[in-house]
CSV table of C-alpha atoms and ligand atoms in Angstrom, one decimal:
chain,number,residue,atom,x,y,z
A,8,MET,CA,0.2,0.0,0.0
A,9,ASN,CA,2.0,2.8,-1.0
A,10,THR,CA,0.5,6.5,-0.5
A,11,GLY,CA,2.0,10.2,-1.2
A,12,PHE,CA,3.5,10.0,2.3
A,13,SER,CA,5.4,6.7,1.8
A,14,ALA,CA,8.5,8.3,0.5
A,15,GLY,CA,8.5,10.7,3.9
A,16,GLU,CA,7.7,8.2,6.4
A,17,GLU,CA,11.3,6.9,7.8
A,18,ARG,CA,12.0,11.0,8.3
A,19,TRP,CA,8.2,11.5,10.1
A,20,ARG,CA,9.5,8.4,12.3
A,21,SER,CA,12.6,9.9,13.0
A,22,ARG,CA,11.8,13.3,14.1
A,23,LEU,CA,8.3,12.1,16.2
A,24,GLY,CA,10.4,14.1,19.4
A,25,THR,CA,11.9,17.4,17.8
A,26,LEU,CA,10.4,20.6,18.8
A,27,ARG,CA,8.3,21.0,15.7
A,28,GLN,CA,6.5,17.9,16.2
A,29,VAL,CA,6.3,18.5,19.8
A,30,VAL,CA,4.6,21.7,19.2
A,31,ARG,CA,2.0,20.1,16.6
A,32,GLN,CA,1.1,17.5,18.8
A,33,GLU,CA,0.6,19.0,22.0
A,34,LEU,CA,-1.5,22.1,20.5
A,35,VAL,CA,-4.0,19.8,18.7
A,36,ARG,CA,-4.5,18.1,22.1
A,37,ARG,CA,-5.2,21.0,24.1
A,38,GLN,CA,-7.3,22.0,21.1
A,39,LEU,CA,-9.3,19.1,21.0
A,40,LEU,CA,-9.6,18.8,24.6
A,41,SER,CA,-11.6,21.6,24.9
A,42,HIS,CA,-14.2,20.5,22.4
A,43,LEU,CA,-14.3,16.8,24.1
A,44,PRO,CA,-15.2,15.9,27.3
A,45,ASP,CA,-14.2,12.4,29.0
A,46,SER,CA,-17.4,11.5,29.4
A,47,PRO,CA,-19.6,9.6,27.9
A,48,PRO,CA,-16.9,7.7,26.5
A,49,ARG,CA,-17.1,8.3,22.5
A,50,ARG,CA,-16.4,6.0,19.5
A,51,VAL,CA,-13.4,7.8,17.8
A,52,LEU,CA,-11.8,6.7,14.2
A,53,ASP,CA,-8.7,8.2,13.8
A,54,ILE,CA,-7.9,8.3,9.7
A,55,GLY,CA,-4.5,8.0,9.3
A,56,CYS,CA,-3.4,7.4,13.0
A,57,GLY,CA,-0.1,6.2,12.4
A,58,GLN,CA,2.4,6.1,15.5
A,59,GLY,CA,-1.2,6.9,17.3
A,60,THR,CA,-0.5,9.9,19.7
A,61,GLN,CA,-3.4,11.1,19.8
A,62,ALA,CA,-5.4,8.2,19.5
A,63,LEU,CA,-3.9,6.9,22.5
A,64,LEU,CA,-4.2,10.0,24.6
A,65,LEU,CA,-7.9,9.4,23.5
A,66,ALA,CA,-7.9,6.1,24.6
A,67,ARG,CA,-6.5,6.7,27.8
A,68,ARG,CA,-9.1,9.2,28.5
A,69,GLY,CA,-11.7,6.2,28.2
A,70,HIS,CA,-12.4,6.6,24.9
A,71,HIS,CA,-13.0,3.6,22.4
A,72,VAL,CA,-10.7,4.1,19.2
A,73,THR,CA,-10.4,3.1,16.0
A,74,GLY,CA,-6.7,3.5,14.1
A,75,LEU,CA,-6.9,2.9,10.5
A,76,ASP,CA,-3.5,3.2,8.2
A,77,SER,CA,-1.8,2.2,5.3
A,78,SER,CA,1.7,1.6,6.9
A,79,PRO,CA,2.2,-1.3,8.3
A,80,GLN,CA,5.7,0.3,10.2
A,81,LEU,CA,3.7,3.1,12.1
A,82,LEU,CA,1.2,0.7,12.9
A,83,GLY,CA,3.6,-1.4,14.0
A,84,ASP,CA,5.2,1.8,16.3
A,85,PHE,CA,1.7,2.4,17.5
A,86,ARG,CA,1.4,-1.0,18.8
A,87,THR,CA,4.6,-1.3,20.4
A,88,ALA,CA,3.7,2.1,22.4
A,89,LEU,CA,0.3,0.0,23.1
A,90,ALA,CA,2.4,-2.7,24.6
A,91,ASP,CA,3.2,-0.8,27.6
A,92,GLU,CA,-0.1,0.2,28.6
A,93,PRO,CA,-2.4,-1.0,30.9
A,94,GLU,CA,-4.9,-4.0,29.7
A,95,THR,CA,-8.2,-1.4,30.0
A,96,VAL,CA,-6.4,1.1,27.6
A,97,ARG,CA,-5.2,-2.0,25.4
A,98,ASP,CA,-8.7,-3.2,25.4
A,99,ARG,CA,-9.8,0.3,23.7
A,100,VAL,CA,-7.8,0.5,20.6
A,101,GLN,CA,-8.6,-1.2,17.5
A,102,LEU,CA,-6.1,-0.9,15.0
A,103,LEU,CA,-6.6,-1.6,11.1
A,104,HIS,CA,-4.3,-1.9,8.0
A,105,GLY,CA,-6.1,0.1,5.4
A,106,SER,CA,-6.4,2.7,2.9
A,107,ALA,CA,-8.2,6.1,3.8
A,108,GLU,CA,-9.8,5.7,0.2
A,109,ASP,CA,-11.8,2.4,1.4
A,110,LEU,CA,-13.3,4.1,4.5
A,111,THR,CA,-16.7,3.7,2.8
A,112,ARG,CA,-16.1,0.1,2.5
A,113,LEU,CA,-14.8,-0.7,5.8
A,114,PHE,CA,-17.1,1.1,7.9
A,115,GLU,CA,-20.8,1.3,8.4
A,116,PRO,CA,-22.3,4.7,8.2
A,117,ALA,CA,-22.2,6.9,10.8
A,118,GLY,CA,-20.7,4.3,13.4
A,119,PHE,CA,-18.0,7.1,14.6
A,120,ASP,CA,-18.7,10.1,17.6
A,121,VAL,CA,-15.5,11.8,16.7
A,122,VAL,CA,-13.4,11.4,13.9
A,123,LEU,CA,-9.8,12.6,13.5
A,124,CYS,CA,-7.6,13.3,10.6
A,125,HIS,CA,-4.9,15.1,11.4
A,126,GLY,CA,-2.0,15.6,8.7
A,127,VAL,CA,-3.9,13.1,5.8
A,128,LEU,CA,-5.2,15.4,3.7
A,129,MET,CA,-2.5,17.0,2.2
A,130,TYR,CA,-1.4,13.8,0.6
A,131,PHE,CA,-4.9,13.7,-1.5
A,132,PRO,CA,-5.0,15.4,-4.6
A,133,SER,CA,-8.3,17.1,-3.8
A,134,PRO,CA,-9.8,17.0,-0.6
A,135,GLU,CA,-13.5,16.1,-1.5
A,136,PRO,CA,-13.4,12.2,-2.0
A,137,LEU,CA,-11.9,11.8,1.6
A,138,LEU,CA,-14.4,14.3,3.2
A,139,ASP,CA,-17.1,12.7,1.5
A,140,ALA,CA,-16.2,9.5,2.8
A,141,ILE,CA,-15.7,11.4,6.8
A,142,ALA,CA,-19.1,12.5,6.4
A,143,HIS,CA,-19.9,9.0,5.7
A,144,VAL,CA,-19.0,7.4,8.8
A,145,MET,CA,-19.9,10.1,10.9
A,146,ALA,CA,-22.6,9.9,13.5
A,147,THR,CA,-25.1,12.8,13.7
A,148,GLY,CA,-23.7,14.8,17.0
A,149,GLY,CA,-20.3,13.5,16.1
A,150,LEU,CA,-17.1,16.0,16.4
A,151,LEU,CA,-14.3,16.0,13.6
A,152,SER,CA,-10.6,17.0,14.3
A,153,LEU,CA,-9.4,18.3,11.1
A,154,LEU,CA,-5.6,19.0,10.4
A,155,VAL,CA,-4.6,20.4,7.4
A,156,ARG,CA,-1.4,22.4,6.0
A,157,ASN,CA,-2.9,25.9,5.6
A,158,GLY,CA,-2.8,26.9,2.1
A,159,ASP,CA,-3.4,30.5,3.1
A,160,ALA,CA,-0.3,31.4,4.4
A,161,LEU,CA,2.1,29.1,2.3
A,162,ALA,CA,4.5,31.9,1.8
A,163,MET,CA,5.5,32.3,5.5
A,164,ARG,CA,7.9,29.8,5.8
A,165,PRO,CA,10.4,30.4,2.6
A,166,GLY,CA,9.7,33.7,3.4
A,167,LEU,CA,10.9,33.4,7.1
A,168,LEU,CA,13.9,31.1,5.7
A,169,GLY,CA,14.9,33.9,3.3
A,170,ASP,CA,13.9,31.8,0.3
A,171,TRP,CA,12.5,34.8,-1.4
A,172,SER,CA,11.8,33.0,-4.7
A,173,SER,CA,10.1,30.2,-3.2
A,174,ALA,CA,8.0,32.8,-1.3
A,175,THR,CA,7.2,34.7,-4.1
A,176,HIS,CA,6.3,31.3,-6.1
A,177,ALA,CA,3.9,30.3,-2.8
A,178,PHE,CA,1.9,33.1,-3.1
A,179,ASP,CA,0.3,31.2,-6.7
A,180,SER,CA,0.5,27.8,-5.6
A,181,ASP,CA,-1.5,25.4,-3.4
A,182,THR,CA,1.4,22.8,-2.9
A,183,TYR,CA,4.2,22.6,-1.4
A,184,LEU,CA,7.7,20.9,-0.3
A,185,ASN,CA,7.5,19.9,3.2
A,186,ARG,CA,10.0,19.0,5.9
A,187,LEU,CA,9.8,15.8,4.8
A,188,GLY,CA,10.8,16.2,1.5
A,189,LEU,CA,7.4,15.2,-0.4
A,190,ARG,CA,5.3,17.6,-2.1
A,191,ALA,CA,2.0,17.9,-0.8
A,192,ARG,CA,-1.5,20.3,-1.1
A,193,ALA,CA,-2.8,22.8,0.8
A,194,ASP,CA,-6.6,23.9,1.9
A,195,HIS,CA,-7.7,27.2,2.6
A,196,LEU,CA,-9.5,27.9,5.0
A,197,GLU,CA,-13.0,29.4,3.6
A,198,PRO,CA,-13.2,26.2,0.9
A,199,LEU,CA,-12.7,24.0,2.9
A,200,THR,CA,-15.3,25.2,5.6
A,201,SER,CA,-17.9,25.5,3.1
A,202,ALA,CA,-16.7,21.6,1.1
A,203,LEU,CA,-17.4,20.8,5.2
A,204,ALA,CA,-20.7,22.2,5.5
A,205,GLN,CA,-22.0,21.3,2.1
A,206,ARG,CA,-21.5,17.6,3.9
A,207,HIS,CA,-23.4,18.8,6.7
A,208,ILE,CA,-20.5,19.1,9.1
A,209,HIS,CA,-20.2,22.5,10.5
A,210,LEU,CA,-17.5,24.6,12.0
A,211,ASP,CA,-17.1,24.8,15.7
A,212,GLN,CA,-14.0,26.6,16.0
A,213,TRP,CA,-10.6,26.6,14.0
A,214,TYR,CA,-7.1,27.1,15.3
A,215,GLY,CA,-3.4,27.9,14.1
A,216,VAL,CA,-0.7,25.2,14.8
A,217,ARG,CA,2.7,26.1,14.9
A,218,ILE,CA,3.1,30.0,14.4
A,219,PHE,CA,6.3,30.6,16.4
A,220,THR,CA,7.9,27.4,15.9
A,221,ASP,CA,7.5,26.6,12.7
A,222,THR,CA,10.9,27.6,10.9
A,223,ALA,CA,12.2,25.7,13.5
A,224,ASP,CA,15.5,23.7,12.6
A,225,ALA,CA,13.3,20.2,11.4
A,226,ASN,CA,15.5,18.4,13.9
A,227,ALA,CA,15.8,20.7,16.9
A,228,PRO,CA,15.1,19.6,20.2
A,229,VAL,CA,12.7,20.4,23.0
A,230,PRO,CA,14.3,22.7,25.1
A,231,ASP,CA,14.4,22.3,29.3
A,232,GLU,CA,11.0,21.9,30.5
A,233,GLU,CA,10.3,25.7,31.8
A,234,THR,CA,11.1,27.1,28.4
A,235,LEU,CA,9.2,24.4,26.4
A,236,ASN,CA,5.7,24.9,28.9
A,237,ALA,CA,6.5,28.7,27.9
A,238,LEU,CA,6.8,28.2,24.4
A,239,LEU,CA,3.7,26.2,24.2
A,240,ASP,CA,1.8,28.7,26.1
A,241,ALA,CA,2.6,31.1,23.4
A,242,GLU,CA,2.0,29.0,20.7
A,243,ASP,CA,-1.5,27.9,22.3
A,244,ARG,CA,-2.4,31.8,22.8
A,245,ALA,CA,-1.1,32.4,19.3
A,246,GLY,CA,-3.4,29.4,17.9
A,247,SER,CA,-6.4,30.7,19.0
A,248,THR,CA,-5.9,34.8,18.3
A,249,ASP,CA,-6.4,36.7,15.7
A,250,PRO,CA,-4.3,38.0,13.2
A,251,TYR,CA,-1.3,35.1,14.3
A,252,ARG,CA,-3.6,31.7,13.9
A,253,ARG,CA,-4.1,32.7,10.3
A,254,VAL,CA,-0.6,32.5,9.5
A,255,ALA,CA,-0.2,29.2,11.0
A,256,SER,CA,1.7,26.3,9.4
A,257,LEU,CA,-1.2,24.0,10.0
A,258,LEU,CA,-5.4,24.9,10.5
A,259,HIS,CA,-6.8,22.7,13.0
A,260,LEU,CA,-10.5,22.7,12.4
A,261,VAL,CA,-13.1,21.4,15.0
A,262,ALA,CA,-16.6,20.9,13.5
A,263,HIS,CA,-19.8,18.6,14.3
A,264,ARG,CA,-22.2,17.2,12.1
A,265,THR,CA,-25.7,17.7,11.8
A,266,ASP,CA,-28.6,15.6,11.0
A,267,THR,CA,-29.0,15.2,7.1
A,268,SER,CA,-32.7,15.0,7.2
A,269,PRO,CA,-34.6,17.9,5.8
A,270,ALA,CA,-35.6,18.9,9.3
A,271,GLY,CA,-31.9,18.6,10.7
B,321,SAM,C1,1.4,13.2,8.6
B,321,SAM,S1,1.7,11.4,9.3
B,321,SAM,C2,0.2,11.7,10.4
B,321,SAM,C3,0.6,11.0,11.7
B,321,SAM,C4,-0.7,11.1,12.5
B,321,SAM,N1,-2.6,11.3,12.1
B,321,SAM,C5,-0.2,12.3,13.3
B,321,SAM,O1,-1.0,13.3,13.6
B,321,SAM,O2,0.3,12.6,14.5
B,321,SAM,C6,0.5,11.0,8.0
B,321,SAM,C7,-0.2,9.3,8.4
B,321,SAM,O3,-1.0,9.3,7.1
B,321,SAM,C8,-0.9,7.6,6.5
B,321,SAM,N2,-1.6,7.9,5.3
B,321,SAM,C9,-1.6,8.9,4.7
B,321,SAM,N3,-2.2,8.3,3.5
B,321,SAM,C10,-2.7,7.7,3.9
B,321,SAM,C11,-4.0,6.9,3.1
B,321,SAM,N4,-4.3,7.0,1.9
B,321,SAM,N5,-4.8,6.1,3.9
B,321,SAM,C12,-4.1,5.5,5.5
B,321,SAM,N6,-3.4,6.4,5.8
B,321,SAM,C13,-2.8,7.1,5.2
B,321,SAM,C14,0.7,7.7,7.0
B,321,SAM,O4,1.0,6.6,6.4
B,321,SAM,C15,1.0,8.4,8.3
B,321,SAM,O5,0.7,7.4,9.3
């Protein structure tokens, strides 16, 4: 199973503990949890769960999580992490090797209360098929947490790094060369919000993720705890404040599914 992501998989794995990745995961965690109480436990689907960072956090909090991924290697990493968890947590996680393209065949309609899709949509040539599939698996009232590359601010990273020709090119492009060395696709907030609404998934809140640390070296380590916490608080604040969140590297959309019936 070869996806647009596979060529960058080893780099992704080797950088999971670096500053940029820790900021990404911690910001998404904070933002998501502000919309998702621990009780009652929900049925969660993590599409492209990878190593399972967020899925595992939700399972620890009592939710029942299904992780779907096309990479046997990353699912193996997730299984390794699970092996260190108490049995109660392990029992709440189901892992499935498969493609997001097959979601509607793999799962019944409306089978999940929460759908996570983090860092996956950029590897799809167009967003519509995956958005259709997400709408298919979400229950009425269900929550979507969608993390995408911010197409409204693609010039920021090359510009701040002093790569002027790439910055100029980025104003007229919806694709970009990411830090994994892969050409990927970015989404714009407003069209993405409309595309979700057409599928009865309505935006509750959106956040920026990685604003001040996006240009850090790809291998930069996390600083000492006190500095890291101060940095995370600054990123957190900027991620929910205009105009900062508008130029974040990633956009985190949190939305809910309404009824599709005419009265809904
Ligand atoms: C950038 S990683 C993100 C992993 C995880 N969601 C996170 O945020 O930490 C992208 C993940 O999506 C998976 N992926 C990419 N395309 C996929 C597809 N078409 N179907 C299933 N998984 C896919 C990759 O194998 C990888 O685990």
